[in-house]
Every structure is written in structure tokens, then in C-alpha cells.
Amino acid sequence: MLKLDISTDKLWVSAQEIKTSAEATNWSKQIAKHQNVQFSIVGESKLKRDLVALDIYTGDPKGKEIIVVLSRQHPPEVTGYLAMQSFVDELLKDHRLAKDFRNKYRILVYPLLNPDGVDLGHWRHNAGGIDLNRDWGYYRQKEVNAIVNDIVNRAKISKSKVILGLDFHSTQTDLYYSFSDDMHSSIYPFKDYWMHAIDDAIPNYTPDDKPYPLNQPISKGWFFKQFNAESLTYEIGDETPRDFIDLKARIAAKEMMRLLILR
Ligand SMILES: [Zn+2]
């Protein structure tokens, strides 16, 4: 039970750490101090908040295959956002694996898809009253439309293929919503190897792989339909310990890099 002392002053109540759109922009600018990262604004939300992108690679982007990272379509899903931050941070490390990875691949990161919903404390919707993760295929919402266009344009300009899309969310428990076995992406069966590698790398933890067929216009299906790319919804429990979120995201990033570098 929660008891509150209320007065005429405004009282904010939050079940998770408060991570506003300003925080996401500051974090993105901080990350963009790395020489392999370019920061840009790729559009605006319905209420005119910036939509930010980070473009990560070394040298010439031409022909480099692309991994896309999305986060925070759903405002309260802070633990997924925290995982995304650790995941991206690991891709930017100075170790050999990450350097080789940035040389071979390009990573597009959209850290906050729903800035209006986040700042206004919405449960699931954007300022248009729509669940953004049900708009991939309709593109009726400015946020999805801007980000879809940005991904497609960047891939076209550099003649690159998108091979993997990762969308970070939160729910009751840690799990991975993946493709059902009949869906073969261009990097099939990457997912099975990745889940095994994460499993082997973390004692006393087994990834909860939940495959299901495409039946809704969500980002996972869009990556498959648009690019024949692999895609997973990376779900973190709302109450997963923060140090474990960080550890698992870094291991997931390392194992992804190890597997993809071998292609
Ligand atoms: Zn979600």
C-alpha cells in the first residue's frame, strides 16, 4: 500500500527512475562525444519534441550492414531503456571486439521514440492517443513515420542492408519476443546462437525465448517485412535488479558482436 501526504503543491509519483526526454537527449549528446558516433535530430513528435538518432560506425558507411536499436515506445518502460543504454555503451567500448564490429557494421540508435508520452507520464500512448508499437505498417503517427523514413533513407543512401532490429521494452519479467521458427530472416538462425551464447555467459540465468508469429503491426514485424531482417523485442522486468540489467545488456551486446563479426 502507498500512503501519500498531499497538499496544494504538485506532487510527482513515479514507480521507476524518472528518465525524461531531456535526459535522453543529454545521454545521446554524451554518447556522441565518441568519435564513431554522429548525433542528429530526425524529426519531431506530435508536440514538437525532438526525435534523436545516433549513427555509429568507423570509416565509410557505404555497404555496411545495419543493426537498428529502438527504445521507449512505451513511456513507463524505463528498465528496457536502461538496458538499451548499457547495450549501446558496450558497442562503443575500446576493446578489440567492439572496434572490429564498428568497422564492419553500422548501428542506428533511436533512444526515445515517444518523448511526449514520456514527459507527460503516459502509460502506453503517444500524444495522439495511439500505442506507437501498433503503428508500424500504418505510419500514421509522426514518431513512427519519421523514424521509419530515417532508417530507410540511411540504408538507401549507403546501399546497406538492415539485418537486425532490436526494440527495448519492459514487462513483468525478462524475456525475448522473437520470430516463430517458420520465419527465416537473412541472418537465420542467428537468434538461436545468440540465446545460447547469452545462456552460457551468465551463470544461473537462462534467456526466456518467446517466439510468436507476426499478427500485429509492431516494429519486430516491420523489420522482417521491410528488410527480411531478424528482429527481437528485448523485454526487461520492471523490477529486475539494475546491476543485472546492466550485466545482461553488456553480455548480450558482446555475444551479438562475436556472432555477427564471424559472418
Ligand atoms: Zn513495451
mmCIF file of C-alpha atoms and ligand atoms in Angstrom:
data_model
loop_
_atom_site.group_PDB
_atom_site.id
_atom_site.type_symbol
_atom_site.label_atom_id
_atom_site.label_comp_id
_atom_site.label_asym_id
_atom_site.label_seq_id
_atom_site.Cartn_x
_atom_site.Cartn_y
_atom_site.Cartn_z
ATOM 1 C CA MET A 1 0.000 0.000 0.000
ATOM 2 C CA LEU A 2 1.164 3.519 -0.791
ATOM 3 C CA LYS A 3 0.321 6.395 1.552
ATOM 4 C CA LEU A 4 0.869 9.954 0.418
ATOM 5 C CA ASP A 5 0.865 13.261 2.279
ATOM 6 C CA ILE A 6 -0.735 15.616 -0.180
ATOM 7 C CA SER A 7 -1.031 19.380 -0.154
ATOM 8 C CA THR A 8 -1.821 22.109 -2.651
ATOM 9 C CA ASP A 9 1.713 21.745 -4.062
ATOM 10 C CA LYS A 10 2.296 19.498 -7.065
ATOM 11 C CA LEU A 11 3.438 16.021 -6.057
ATOM 12 C CA TRP A 12 5.049 13.697 -8.593
ATOM 13 C CA VAL A 13 4.677 9.969 -8.022
ATOM 14 C CA SER A 14 6.810 7.631 -10.077
ATOM 15 C CA ALA A 15 7.207 3.862 -9.900
ATOM 16 C CA GLN A 16 10.547 3.922 -11.717
ATOM 17 C CA GLU A 17 13.506 6.253 -12.025
ATOM 18 C CA ILE A 18 12.359 9.405 -13.834
ATOM 19 C CA LYS A 19 14.023 9.495 -17.233
ATOM 20 C CA THR A 20 12.655 12.414 -19.241
ATOM 21 C CA SER A 21 13.177 13.357 -22.874
ATOM 22 C CA ALA A 22 15.788 15.899 -21.729
ATOM 23 C CA GLU A 23 17.696 13.103 -20.029
ATOM 24 C CA ALA A 24 17.592 11.007 -23.207
ATOM 25 C CA THR A 25 18.876 13.911 -25.286
ATOM 26 C CA ASN A 26 21.652 14.636 -22.786
ATOM 27 C CA TRP A 27 22.658 10.994 -22.725
ATOM 28 C CA SER A 28 22.685 10.916 -26.538
ATOM 29 C CA LYS A 29 24.888 14.021 -26.709
ATOM 30 C CA GLN A 30 27.236 12.495 -24.164
ATOM 31 C CA ILE A 31 27.459 9.281 -26.221
ATOM 32 C CA ALA A 32 28.039 11.351 -29.368
ATOM 33 C CA LYS A 33 31.326 12.660 -27.956
ATOM 34 C CA HIS A 34 32.737 9.329 -29.131
ATOM 35 C CA GLN A 35 34.433 9.822 -32.485
ATOM 36 C CA ASN A 36 32.459 6.963 -34.103
ATOM 37 C CA VAL A 37 29.056 8.458 -33.225
ATOM 38 C CA GLN A 38 27.025 11.073 -35.070
ATOM 39 C CA PHE A 39 24.113 12.734 -33.294
ATOM 40 C CA SER A 40 21.172 14.038 -35.276
ATOM 41 C CA ILE A 41 17.580 15.156 -34.917
ATOM 42 C CA VAL A 42 15.497 13.204 -37.419
ATOM 43 C CA GLY A 43 12.070 14.668 -36.793
ATOM 44 C CA GLU A 44 9.707 15.779 -34.120
ATOM 45 C CA SER A 45 6.885 14.327 -32.079
ATOM 46 C CA LYS A 46 3.284 15.494 -32.264
ATOM 47 C CA LEU A 47 4.015 18.086 -29.550
ATOM 48 C CA LYS A 48 7.256 19.101 -31.290
ATOM 49 C CA ARG A 49 9.792 17.343 -29.118
ATOM 50 C CA ASP A 50 12.967 16.221 -30.891
ATOM 51 C CA LEU A 51 13.385 12.684 -32.171
ATOM 52 C CA VAL A 52 17.048 11.812 -31.794
ATOM 53 C CA ALA A 53 19.232 9.360 -33.707
ATOM 54 C CA LEU A 54 22.759 8.124 -33.096
ATOM 55 C CA ASP A 55 24.622 6.765 -36.113
ATOM 56 C CA ILE A 56 27.585 4.582 -35.143
ATOM 57 C CA TYR A 57 30.357 3.260 -37.409
ATOM 58 C CA THR A 58 34.022 3.674 -38.306
ATOM 59 C CA GLY A 59 35.212 4.925 -41.690
ATOM 60 C CA ASP A 60 32.889 4.758 -44.682
ATOM 61 C CA PRO A 61 29.271 3.665 -44.099
ATOM 62 C CA LYS A 62 28.939 2.504 -47.708
ATOM 63 C CA GLY A 63 27.642 -1.062 -47.867
ATOM 64 C CA LYS A 64 27.952 -1.656 -44.149
ATOM 65 C CA GLU A 65 25.112 -3.816 -42.897
ATOM 66 C CA ILE A 66 22.947 -2.105 -40.277
ATOM 67 C CA ILE A 67 21.732 -3.037 -36.819
ATOM 68 C CA VAL A 68 18.880 -0.847 -35.526
ATOM 69 C CA VAL A 69 18.249 -0.217 -31.817
ATOM 70 C CA LEU A 70 14.910 1.262 -30.652
ATOM 71 C CA SER A 71 13.750 2.200 -27.176
ATOM 72 C CA ARG A 72 10.901 3.642 -25.185
ATOM 73 C CA GLN A 73 7.918 3.423 -27.479
ATOM 74 C CA HIS A 74 6.058 2.831 -24.216
ATOM 75 C CA PRO A 75 6.668 5.584 -21.639
ATOM 76 C CA PRO A 76 6.887 3.698 -18.319
ATOM 77 C CA GLU A 77 9.244 1.048 -19.690
ATOM 78 C CA VAL A 78 12.312 2.507 -18.038
ATOM 79 C CA THR A 79 14.121 -0.789 -17.418
ATOM 80 C CA GLY A 80 14.179 -1.516 -21.151
ATOM 81 C CA TYR A 81 15.644 1.945 -21.684
ATOM 82 C CA LEU A 82 18.342 1.280 -19.074
ATOM 83 C CA ALA A 83 19.220 -1.972 -20.870
ATOM 84 C CA MET A 84 19.430 -0.110 -24.186
ATOM 85 C CA GLN A 85 21.874 2.398 -22.656
ATOM 86 C CA SER A 86 24.200 -0.339 -21.366
ATOM 87 C CA PHE A 87 23.898 -2.240 -24.664
ATOM 88 C CA VAL A 88 24.902 0.815 -26.719
ATOM 89 C CA ASP A 89 27.666 1.728 -24.281
ATOM 90 C CA GLU A 90 29.205 -1.720 -24.758
ATOM 91 C CA LEU A 91 29.186 -1.320 -28.551
ATOM 92 C CA LEU A 92 31.299 1.811 -28.076
ATOM 93 C CA LYS A 93 33.982 0.290 -25.864
ATOM 94 C CA ASP A 94 37.630 0.428 -26.794
ATOM 95 C CA HIS A 95 38.139 -3.326 -26.797
ATOM 96 C CA ARG A 96 39.113 -5.131 -29.975
ATOM 97 C CA LEU A 97 35.737 -6.787 -30.472
ATOM 98 C CA ALA A 98 33.796 -3.504 -30.414
ATOM 99 C CA LYS A 99 36.335 -1.743 -32.628
ATOM 100 C CA ASP A 100 36.204 -4.530 -35.206
ATOM 101 C CA PHE A 101 32.426 -4.526 -35.004
ATOM 102 C CA ARG A 102 32.153 -0.791 -35.706
ATOM 103 C CA ASN A 103 34.492 -1.270 -38.601
ATOM 104 C CA LYS A 104 32.321 -3.947 -40.158
ATOM 105 C CA TYR A 105 28.809 -2.830 -39.165
ATOM 106 C CA ARG A 106 26.781 0.296 -38.667
ATOM 107 C CA ILE A 107 24.426 0.771 -35.717
ATOM 108 C CA LEU A 108 21.460 3.168 -35.792
ATOM 109 C CA VAL A 109 20.101 4.008 -32.349
ATOM 110 C CA TYR A 110 16.774 5.759 -31.666
ATOM 111 C CA PRO A 111 16.866 6.082 -27.867
ATOM 112 C CA LEU A 112 13.427 7.600 -27.324
ATOM 113 C CA LEU A 113 10.553 7.063 -29.747
ATOM 114 C CA ASN A 114 7.842 8.573 -27.593
ATOM 115 C CA PRO A 115 9.152 11.783 -25.985
ATOM 116 C CA ASP A 116 5.671 13.289 -25.489
ATOM 117 C CA GLY A 117 4.365 10.204 -23.707
ATOM 118 C CA VAL A 118 7.467 10.057 -21.529
ATOM 119 C CA ASP A 119 7.339 13.717 -20.446
ATOM 120 C CA LEU A 120 3.581 13.668 -19.892
ATOM 121 C CA GLY A 121 3.697 10.408 -17.923
ATOM 122 C CA HIS A 122 1.513 8.429 -20.315
ATOM 123 C CA TRP A 123 1.028 4.734 -19.716
ATOM 124 C CA ARG A 124 1.231 3.411 -23.265
ATOM 125 C CA HIS A 125 0.281 6.044 -25.839
ATOM 126 C CA ASN A 126 1.849 8.994 -27.603
ATOM 127 C CA ALA A 127 0.219 12.463 -27.629
ATOM 128 C CA GLY A 128 -2.064 11.255 -30.441
ATOM 129 C CA GLY A 129 -3.559 8.663 -28.104
ATOM 130 C CA ILE A 130 -2.008 5.773 -30.048
ATOM 131 C CA ASP A 131 0.230 2.882 -28.998
ATOM 132 C CA LEU A 132 3.232 3.526 -31.252
ATOM 133 C CA ASN A 133 4.094 -0.149 -31.346
ATOM 134 C CA ARG A 134 0.855 -0.779 -33.191
ATOM 135 C CA ASP A 135 1.588 1.760 -35.935
ATOM 136 C CA TRP A 136 4.442 0.025 -37.802
ATOM 137 C CA GLY A 137 2.818 -0.563 -41.164
ATOM 138 C CA TYR A 138 0.350 2.329 -40.918
ATOM 139 C CA TYR A 139 2.862 5.153 -40.220
ATOM 140 C CA ARG A 140 0.032 7.403 -39.086
ATOM 141 C CA GLN A 141 1.976 8.673 -36.091
ATOM 142 C CA LYS A 142 4.676 11.271 -36.689
ATOM 143 C CA GLU A 143 7.138 9.466 -34.453
ATOM 144 C CA VAL A 144 6.969 6.109 -36.254
ATOM 145 C CA ASN A 145 6.804 7.795 -39.649
ATOM 146 C CA ALA A 146 9.921 9.908 -39.012
ATOM 147 C CA ILE A 147 11.967 7.022 -37.711
ATOM 148 C CA VAL A 148 10.897 4.589 -40.432
ATOM 149 C CA ASN A 149 11.834 7.173 -43.070
ATOM 150 C CA ASP A 150 15.169 7.815 -41.421
ATOM 151 C CA ILE A 151 16.076 4.107 -41.312
ATOM 152 C CA VAL A 152 15.030 3.529 -44.933
ATOM 153 C CA ASN A 153 16.786 6.666 -46.221
ATOM 154 C CA ARG A 154 20.066 5.996 -44.474
ATOM 155 C CA ALA A 155 20.089 2.409 -45.670
ATOM 156 C CA LYS A 156 19.334 3.531 -49.231
ATOM 157 C CA ILE A 157 21.985 6.255 -49.326
ATOM 158 C CA SER A 158 24.766 3.934 -48.183
ATOM 159 C CA LYS A 159 23.386 0.939 -50.139
ATOM 160 C CA SER A 160 23.215 -1.009 -46.910
ATOM 161 C CA LYS A 161 21.026 -3.851 -45.739
ATOM 162 C CA VAL A 162 19.349 -3.793 -42.349
ATOM 163 C CA ILE A 163 19.992 -7.227 -40.843
ATOM 164 C CA LEU A 164 18.802 -6.880 -37.249
ATOM 165 C CA GLY A 165 16.330 -4.710 -35.332
ATOM 166 C CA LEU A 166 16.235 -4.698 -31.525
ATOM 167 C CA ASP A 167 13.404 -2.973 -29.715
ATOM 168 C CA PHE A 168 13.907 -2.478 -25.960
ATOM 169 C CA HIS A 169 10.822 -2.705 -23.723
ATOM 170 C CA SER A 170 9.788 -3.645 -20.176
ATOM 171 C CA THR A 171 7.230 -6.068 -18.834
ATOM 172 C CA GLN A 172 6.719 -8.259 -15.750
ATOM 173 C CA THR A 173 9.723 -10.497 -16.366
ATOM 174 C CA ASP A 174 12.835 -10.640 -18.540
ATOM 175 C CA LEU A 175 12.124 -12.253 -21.911
ATOM 176 C CA TYR A 176 12.797 -12.064 -25.620
ATOM 177 C CA TYR A 177 9.907 -11.942 -28.067
ATOM 178 C CA SER A 178 11.416 -13.497 -31.165
ATOM 179 C CA PHE A 179 10.280 -14.856 -34.529
ATOM 180 C CA SER A 180 8.477 -18.149 -34.797
ATOM 181 C CA ASP A 181 10.520 -20.958 -36.341
ATOM 182 C CA ASP A 182 8.950 -20.666 -39.783
ATOM 183 C CA MET A 183 10.251 -17.089 -40.190
ATOM 184 C CA HIS A 184 13.704 -17.161 -41.711
ATOM 185 C CA SER A 185 15.403 -13.788 -41.757
ATOM 186 C CA SER A 186 18.529 -13.002 -43.771
ATOM 187 C CA ILE A 187 20.677 -13.977 -40.760
ATOM 188 C CA TYR A 188 18.681 -17.014 -39.648
ATOM 189 C CA PRO A 189 19.396 -18.819 -37.271
ATOM 190 C CA PHE A 190 21.283 -16.005 -35.526
ATOM 191 C CA LYS A 191 18.702 -15.815 -32.734
ATOM 192 C CA ASP A 192 19.238 -19.388 -31.565
ATOM 193 C CA TYR A 193 23.006 -18.938 -31.401
ATOM 194 C CA TRP A 194 22.593 -15.623 -29.601
ATOM 195 C CA MET A 195 20.249 -17.018 -26.968
ATOM 196 C CA HIS A 196 22.652 -19.943 -26.365
ATOM 197 C CA ALA A 197 25.612 -17.609 -26.070
ATOM 198 C CA ILE A 198 23.818 -15.404 -23.522
ATOM 199 C CA ASP A 199 22.757 -18.524 -21.656
ATOM 200 C CA ASP A 200 26.342 -19.846 -21.489
ATOM 201 C CA ALA A 201 27.788 -16.483 -20.450
ATOM 202 C CA ILE A 202 25.541 -15.836 -17.426
ATOM 203 C CA PRO A 203 25.509 -18.401 -14.590
ATOM 204 C CA ASN A 204 22.082 -19.164 -13.110
ATOM 205 C CA TYR A 205 20.213 -17.381 -15.875
ATOM 206 C CA THR A 206 18.507 -18.842 -18.928
ATOM 207 C CA PRO A 207 17.079 -16.468 -21.533
ATOM 208 C CA ASP A 208 13.318 -16.794 -21.833
ATOM 209 C CA ASP A 209 12.864 -17.007 -25.607
ATOM 210 C CA LYS A 210 9.218 -16.478 -26.548
ATOM 211 C CA PRO A 211 8.754 -16.898 -30.295
ATOM 212 C CA TYR A 212 5.447 -15.891 -31.820
ATOM 213 C CA PRO A 213 4.129 -15.268 -35.320
ATOM 214 C CA LEU A 214 3.509 -11.819 -36.742
ATOM 215 C CA ASN A 215 -0.049 -10.755 -36.110
ATOM 216 C CA GLN A 216 0.257 -7.082 -35.200
ATOM 217 C CA PRO A 217 1.856 -4.002 -36.787
ATOM 218 C CA ILE A 218 4.811 -3.867 -34.379
ATOM 219 C CA SER A 219 8.432 -2.943 -35.070
ATOM 220 C CA LYS A 220 9.540 -6.585 -34.974
ATOM 221 C CA GLY A 221 7.344 -7.426 -37.950
ATOM 222 C CA TRP A 222 8.290 -4.268 -39.808
ATOM 223 C CA PHE A 223 11.995 -5.169 -39.811
ATOM 224 C CA PHE A 224 11.143 -8.575 -41.257
ATOM 225 C CA LYS A 225 8.745 -7.304 -43.904
ATOM 226 C CA GLN A 226 10.808 -4.286 -44.937
ATOM 227 C CA PHE A 227 14.294 -5.827 -44.941
ATOM 228 C CA ASN A 228 13.895 -9.553 -44.239
ATOM 229 C CA ALA A 229 15.866 -8.653 -41.102
ATOM 230 C CA GLU A 230 15.984 -10.597 -37.870
ATOM 231 C CA SER A 231 14.246 -8.822 -35.005
ATOM 232 C CA LEU A 232 13.624 -9.257 -31.304
ATOM 233 C CA THR A 233 11.719 -7.367 -28.672
ATOM 234 C CA TYR A 234 14.131 -7.236 -25.747
ATOM 235 C CA GLU A 235 11.950 -7.162 -22.648
ATOM 236 C CA ILE A 236 13.271 -6.417 -19.161
ATOM 237 C CA GLY A 237 11.272 -6.974 -15.992
ATOM 238 C CA ASP A 238 10.061 -3.829 -14.256
ATOM 239 C CA GLU A 239 11.738 -4.968 -11.061
ATOM 240 C CA THR A 240 14.845 -6.632 -12.467
ATOM 241 C CA PRO A 241 17.851 -5.515 -10.359
ATOM 242 C CA ARG A 242 19.608 -2.633 -12.083
ATOM 243 C CA ASP A 243 23.056 -4.229 -11.868
ATOM 244 C CA PHE A 244 21.706 -7.339 -13.616
ATOM 245 C CA ILE A 245 20.073 -5.235 -16.352
ATOM 246 C CA ASP A 246 23.481 -3.705 -16.995
ATOM 247 C CA LEU A 247 25.392 -7.002 -16.879
ATOM 248 C CA LYS A 248 22.977 -8.821 -19.168
ATOM 249 C CA ALA A 249 22.822 -5.984 -21.708
ATOM 250 C CA ARG A 250 26.624 -5.854 -21.925
ATOM 251 C CA ILE A 251 26.858 -9.618 -22.352
ATOM 252 C CA ALA A 252 24.079 -9.542 -24.963
ATOM 253 C CA ALA A 253 25.987 -6.833 -26.848
ATOM 254 C CA LYS A 254 29.284 -8.735 -26.700
ATOM 255 C CA GLU A 255 27.739 -12.023 -27.812
ATOM 256 C CA MET A 256 25.881 -10.294 -30.647
ATOM 257 C CA MET A 257 29.135 -8.704 -31.818
ATOM 258 C CA ARG A 258 31.014 -12.015 -31.567
ATOM 259 C CA LEU A 259 28.436 -13.842 -33.667
ATOM 260 C CA LEU A 260 27.968 -11.152 -36.300
ATOM 261 C CA ILE A 261 31.683 -10.497 -36.742
ATOM 262 C CA LEU A 262 32.071 -14.107 -37.890
ATOM 263 C CA ARG A 263 29.664 -13.689 -40.788
HETATM 264 ZN ZN ZN B 1 6.507 -2.073 -24.411
#
